[in-house]
Amino acid sequence: MSFSKSLREKAATVWEAGYHHPFVQGIGAGTLDKESFKFYLLQDYLYLIQYAKVFALGALKADSIETMRHFSTHQYFTINSELGLHEEYMEQFGISPEDVENVKPSLFNSAYTANMLAQGQTGGLAELIAAVFPCAWTYAEYGQRLKRDYGDALDGNYFKSWIEMYASAEFEDSFQWLFETLDRLVENMNDEQKKRVEDVFVQSVEFEYLFWDMAYHKKMSF
């Protein structure tokens, strides 16, 4: 198994806890409280803006034109596709541009995005990738598993478009380059350096879990 593929096993416990969290399962079952989803939409909108900035840092640190192109393309996808879906949902919820402008990031949101930006600014390209990788990877797998586990019941599910976006081949294809790029970057690393990359990855998976929990309970802080 390649280094990048093995990272999922390093974070297996919290990865599975994230999928089985009542927020994620509520999306699949269509039973999630819409106020929790509204809270999530606003917080995730703020998160994605910072997430896109990390990809801009990746383009800046890129060691080849191809890698720069990948980072720039993913930043474009985040801004235009993911944020676009959020904007559609926010319109359905009656969330105005003023609401978006005035919302403050929760402590959990701020901690997660600050960590990603710090890795992007002070770490190497491998650490930067490890910090952002769990977001796309967990969303793709969770979306695919929800689509499989809830099957035909999705036809009447209010959150069907959310599931279908993240379960789509287009979304999965958008981040496949991260596996190959990360494997290339760690080729000449020693065990200590690789462990550092693993730790950054696992920490971001833990932040993903905290984000679901934050949204489910509509918590701004502890």
Coordinates of C-alpha atoms in Angstrom, one line a residue:
M1 CA 0.0 0.0 0.0
S2 CA 1.3 3.5 -0.9
F3 CA 2.1 6.0 1.8
S4 CA -0.9 8.2 0.9
K5 CA -3.4 5.3 0.8
S6 CA -2.1 4.1 4.2
L7 CA -3.1 7.4 5.9
R8 CA -6.7 6.4 6.1
E9 CA -5.8 3.4 8.3
K10 CA -3.8 5.7 10.5
A11 CA -7.0 7.7 11.2
A12 CA -9.4 4.8 11.0
T13 CA -11.1 5.2 14.4
V14 CA -12.0 8.8 14.0
W15 CA -12.7 8.4 10.3
E16 CA -15.4 5.8 11.1
A17 CA -16.7 7.8 14.0
G18 CA -17.2 10.7 11.5
Y19 CA -19.3 8.6 9.1
H20 CA -21.5 7.3 11.9
H21 CA -21.9 10.7 13.5
P22 CA -25.7 11.5 13.8
F23 CA -25.1 14.6 11.6
V24 CA -23.8 12.6 8.7
Q25 CA -26.3 9.8 9.2
G26 CA -29.1 12.4 9.5
I27 CA -28.1 13.7 6.0
G28 CA -28.3 10.1 4.7
A29 CA -31.7 9.4 6.3
G30 CA -33.0 12.9 5.5
T31 CA -33.9 13.4 9.2
L32 CA -31.2 15.9 10.1
D33 CA -32.6 19.0 11.8
K34 CA -32.6 21.8 9.2
E35 CA -31.4 24.3 11.8
S36 CA -28.3 22.2 12.3
F37 CA -27.8 22.0 8.5
K38 CA -28.3 25.8 8.3
F39 CA -25.7 26.3 11.0
Y40 CA -23.4 23.9 9.0
L41 CA -23.9 25.7 5.7
L42 CA -22.9 29.1 7.1
Q43 CA -19.9 27.7 9.0
D44 CA -18.8 25.5 6.0
Y45 CA -19.1 28.5 3.7
L46 CA -16.6 30.3 5.8
Y47 CA -14.4 27.2 6.0
L48 CA -14.3 26.7 2.3
I49 CA -13.1 30.3 1.7
Q50 CA -10.1 29.5 3.9
Y51 CA -9.7 26.1 2.4
A52 CA -9.4 27.7 -1.0
K53 CA -6.7 30.0 0.3
V54 CA -4.6 27.0 1.3
F55 CA -4.8 25.7 -2.3
A56 CA -3.5 29.1 -3.4
L57 CA -0.6 28.6 -1.0
G58 CA -0.1 25.2 -2.6
A59 CA 0.1 26.7 -6.0
L60 CA 2.7 29.2 -4.7
K61 CA 4.8 26.3 -3.2
A62 CA 4.3 24.0 -6.2
D63 CA 7.5 22.3 -7.5
S64 CA 6.2 21.9 -11.0
I65 CA 3.8 23.5 -13.5
E66 CA 1.6 20.4 -13.3
T67 CA 1.3 20.6 -9.6
M68 CA 0.6 24.3 -9.8
R69 CA -2.2 23.5 -12.3
H70 CA -3.7 20.9 -10.0
F71 CA -3.8 23.3 -7.0
S72 CA -5.2 26.1 -9.1
T73 CA -7.9 23.8 -10.6
H74 CA -9.0 22.5 -7.2
Q75 CA -9.2 26.0 -5.8
Y76 CA -11.4 26.9 -8.8
F77 CA -13.6 23.8 -8.2
T78 CA -14.0 24.7 -4.5
I79 CA -15.0 28.3 -5.2
N80 CA -17.3 27.6 -8.1
S81 CA -18.8 24.2 -7.4
E82 CA -18.7 23.6 -3.7
L83 CA -19.5 27.2 -2.7
G84 CA -22.1 27.3 -5.5
L85 CA -24.0 24.3 -3.9
H86 CA -23.8 26.1 -0.5
E87 CA -25.3 29.2 -2.0
E88 CA -28.2 27.3 -3.6
Y89 CA -29.0 25.7 -0.2
M90 CA -28.6 29.0 1.6
E91 CA -31.1 30.6 -0.8
Q92 CA -33.6 27.8 0.0
F93 CA -33.1 28.5 3.7
G94 CA -33.7 32.2 3.2
I95 CA -30.2 33.0 4.2
S96 CA -29.4 36.5 2.8
P97 CA -26.0 37.9 1.7
E98 CA -26.1 40.0 4.8
D99 CA -26.5 36.9 7.0
V100 CA -23.4 35.4 5.3
E101 CA -21.4 38.6 5.7
N102 CA -22.3 38.9 9.4
V103 CA -21.8 35.3 10.5
K104 CA -18.8 34.6 12.7
P105 CA -16.7 31.5 12.5
S106 CA -17.1 29.1 15.5
L107 CA -14.1 28.3 17.7
F108 CA -13.9 24.8 16.0
N109 CA -14.0 26.4 12.5
S110 CA -11.3 28.9 13.4
A111 CA -9.1 26.3 15.0
Y112 CA -9.4 24.0 11.9
T113 CA -8.8 26.7 9.3
A114 CA -6.0 28.3 11.3
N115 CA -4.2 24.9 11.5
M116 CA -4.5 24.4 7.7
L117 CA -3.2 27.9 7.0
A118 CA -0.4 27.4 9.4
Q119 CA 0.7 24.2 7.8
G120 CA 0.4 25.9 4.4
Q121 CA 2.5 28.8 5.5
T122 CA 5.2 27.2 7.6
G123 CA 5.2 23.5 6.5
G124 CA 6.4 21.9 3.4
L125 CA 4.2 21.0 0.5
A126 CA 3.6 17.5 2.0
E127 CA 2.4 18.9 5.2
L128 CA 0.1 21.3 3.4
I129 CA -1.5 18.4 1.4
A130 CA -1.8 16.3 4.6
A131 CA -3.7 19.2 6.2
V132 CA -6.3 19.6 3.4
F133 CA -6.6 16.1 2.1
P134 CA -9.0 14.7 4.7
C135 CA -11.7 17.2 3.8
A136 CA -12.1 16.0 0.2
W137 CA -11.3 12.4 0.9
T138 CA -13.8 11.9 3.8
Y139 CA -16.5 13.8 1.9
A140 CA -16.1 11.7 -1.2
E141 CA -16.2 8.4 0.8
Y142 CA -19.0 9.5 3.1
G143 CA -21.1 10.7 0.1
Q144 CA -20.6 7.4 -1.7
R145 CA -21.4 5.3 1.4
L146 CA -24.5 7.4 2.1
K147 CA -25.7 6.9 -1.5
R148 CA -25.1 3.2 -1.2
D149 CA -26.5 2.7 2.3
Y150 CA -29.7 4.7 1.8
G151 CA -30.3 3.8 -1.8
D152 CA -33.8 4.5 -3.1
A153 CA -34.8 6.4 0.0
L154 CA -32.8 9.3 -1.3
D155 CA -35.5 10.2 -3.8
G156 CA -37.4 12.1 -1.2
N157 CA -34.4 13.2 0.8
Y158 CA -34.0 17.0 1.2
F159 CA -30.2 16.6 1.2
K160 CA -30.0 14.4 -1.9
S161 CA -28.1 17.0 -4.0
W162 CA -25.5 17.3 -1.2
I163 CA -25.0 13.5 -1.2
E164 CA -24.9 13.3 -5.0
M165 CA -22.3 16.0 -5.4
Y166 CA -19.9 14.4 -3.0
A167 CA -20.6 10.9 -4.2
S168 CA -20.0 11.9 -7.8
A169 CA -17.1 10.7 -10.0
E170 CA -16.4 14.4 -10.8
F171 CA -15.8 15.2 -7.1
E172 CA -13.6 12.1 -6.6
D173 CA -11.6 12.8 -9.7
S174 CA -11.0 16.3 -8.5
F175 CA -8.5 15.2 -5.8
Q176 CA -7.0 12.0 -7.1
W177 CA -3.8 13.8 -8.0
L178 CA -3.2 14.4 -4.3
F179 CA -2.4 10.7 -3.8
E180 CA 0.3 10.6 -6.4
T181 CA 1.7 14.0 -5.5
L182 CA 2.0 13.2 -1.8
D183 CA 3.6 9.8 -2.5
R184 CA 6.2 11.6 -4.7
L185 CA 6.9 14.2 -2.0
V186 CA 7.6 11.7 0.8
E187 CA 9.8 9.4 -1.3
N188 CA 13.0 10.8 0.2
M189 CA 11.7 11.5 3.7
N190 CA 13.0 9.7 6.7
D191 CA 10.6 8.0 9.2
E192 CA 10.5 11.0 11.4
Q193 CA 9.5 13.3 8.6
K194 CA 6.8 10.8 7.4
K195 CA 5.5 10.6 10.9
R196 CA 5.1 14.3 10.9
V197 CA 3.0 14.2 7.7
E198 CA 0.9 11.4 9.2
D199 CA 0.2 13.4 12.4
V200 CA -0.9 16.4 10.4
F201 CA -3.3 14.2 8.4
V202 CA -4.8 12.5 11.4
Q203 CA -5.3 15.9 13.2
S204 CA -7.3 17.2 10.2
V205 CA -9.5 14.1 10.3
E206 CA -10.1 14.8 13.9
F207 CA -11.0 18.4 13.0
E208 CA -13.5 17.0 10.4
Y209 CA -15.2 15.0 13.2
L210 CA -15.3 18.1 15.4
F211 CA -16.9 20.1 12.6
W212 CA -19.7 17.6 12.2
D213 CA -20.3 17.6 16.0
M214 CA -20.2 21.4 16.1
A215 CA -22.8 21.7 13.4
Y216 CA -25.0 19.0 14.9
H217 CA -25.1 20.8 18.3
K218 CA -24.9 24.3 16.7
K219 CA -22.0 25.1 19.0
M220 CA -19.9 28.3 18.6
S221 CA -17.5 27.2 21.3
F222 CA -16.9 24.6 24.0

